[in-house]
Coordinates of C-alpha atoms in Angstrom, one line a residue:
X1193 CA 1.5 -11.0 -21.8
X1194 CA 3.4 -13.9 -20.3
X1195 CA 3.2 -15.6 -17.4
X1196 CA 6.2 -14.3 -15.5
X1197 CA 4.6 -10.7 -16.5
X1198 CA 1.2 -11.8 -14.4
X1199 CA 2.9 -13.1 -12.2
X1200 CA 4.2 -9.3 -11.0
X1201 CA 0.5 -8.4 -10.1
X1202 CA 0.7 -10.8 -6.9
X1203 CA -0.2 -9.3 -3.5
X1204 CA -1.5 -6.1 -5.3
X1205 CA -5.0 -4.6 -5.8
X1206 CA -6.0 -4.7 -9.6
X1207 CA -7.8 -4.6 -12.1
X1208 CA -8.8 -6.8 -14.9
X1209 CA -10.7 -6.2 -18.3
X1210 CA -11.4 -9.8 -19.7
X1211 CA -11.4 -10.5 -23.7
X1212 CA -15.1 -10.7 -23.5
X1213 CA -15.7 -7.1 -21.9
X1214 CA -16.1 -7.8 -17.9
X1215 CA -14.3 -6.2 -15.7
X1216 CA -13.0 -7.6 -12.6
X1217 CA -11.1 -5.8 -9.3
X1218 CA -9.7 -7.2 -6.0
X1219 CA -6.6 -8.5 -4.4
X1220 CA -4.4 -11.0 -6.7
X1221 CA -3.3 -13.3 -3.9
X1222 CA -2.6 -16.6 -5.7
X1223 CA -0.9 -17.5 -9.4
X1224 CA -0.7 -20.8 -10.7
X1225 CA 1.9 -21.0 -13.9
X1226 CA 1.3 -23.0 -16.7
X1227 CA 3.3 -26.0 -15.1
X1228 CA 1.4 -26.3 -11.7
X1229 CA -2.2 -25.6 -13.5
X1230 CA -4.1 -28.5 -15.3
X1231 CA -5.3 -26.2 -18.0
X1232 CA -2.0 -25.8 -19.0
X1233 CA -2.6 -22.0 -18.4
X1234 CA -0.9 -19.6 -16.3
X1235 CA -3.8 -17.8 -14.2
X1236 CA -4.0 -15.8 -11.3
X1237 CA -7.0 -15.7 -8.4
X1238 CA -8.2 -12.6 -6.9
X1239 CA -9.7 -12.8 -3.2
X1240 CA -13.7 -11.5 -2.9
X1241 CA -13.6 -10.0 -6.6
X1242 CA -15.6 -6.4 -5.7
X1243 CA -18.5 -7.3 -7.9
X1244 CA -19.0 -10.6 -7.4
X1245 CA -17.9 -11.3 -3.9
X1246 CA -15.9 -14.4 -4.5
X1247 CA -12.6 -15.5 -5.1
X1248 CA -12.1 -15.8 -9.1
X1249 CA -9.7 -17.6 -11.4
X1250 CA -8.7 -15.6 -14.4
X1251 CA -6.9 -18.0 -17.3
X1252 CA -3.9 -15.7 -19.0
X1253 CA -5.7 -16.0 -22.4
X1254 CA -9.1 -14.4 -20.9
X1255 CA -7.3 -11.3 -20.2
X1256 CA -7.2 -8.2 -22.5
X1257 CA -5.5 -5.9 -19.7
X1258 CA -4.5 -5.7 -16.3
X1259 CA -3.6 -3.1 -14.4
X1260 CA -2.6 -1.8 -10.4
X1261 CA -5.7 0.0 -8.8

């Protein structure tokens, strides 16, 4: 996946399983690509992630697949 490809989940409800097995589900309202982020990572934040009720930051290399809920 590239950046401009997570980029298209903005403003949408999804879903994301992580390399490392969790799963994580909410409202993608911010993306940061690689040029704007420190990390020199694209990544995109989801608002009040369902399980852990709080906005999280998910690196493009943490992600195994992502899809629209």
């Amino acid at each position: 996946m590239t950046g401009k490809q997570l980029e298209s989940y903005l403003f949408k409800n999804i879903k994301i399983t992580c390399k490392d097995g969790d799963v994580l589900e909410g409202y993608a309202y911010y993306f940061a690509d690689s040029d704007d982020n420190e990390s020199e990572e694209a990544c995109i934040t989801i608002e009040n992630e369902k399980r852990l009720k709080r906005d999280v930051v998910v690196s493009l290399n943490e992600i195994k697949s992502i899809e629209i809920i």
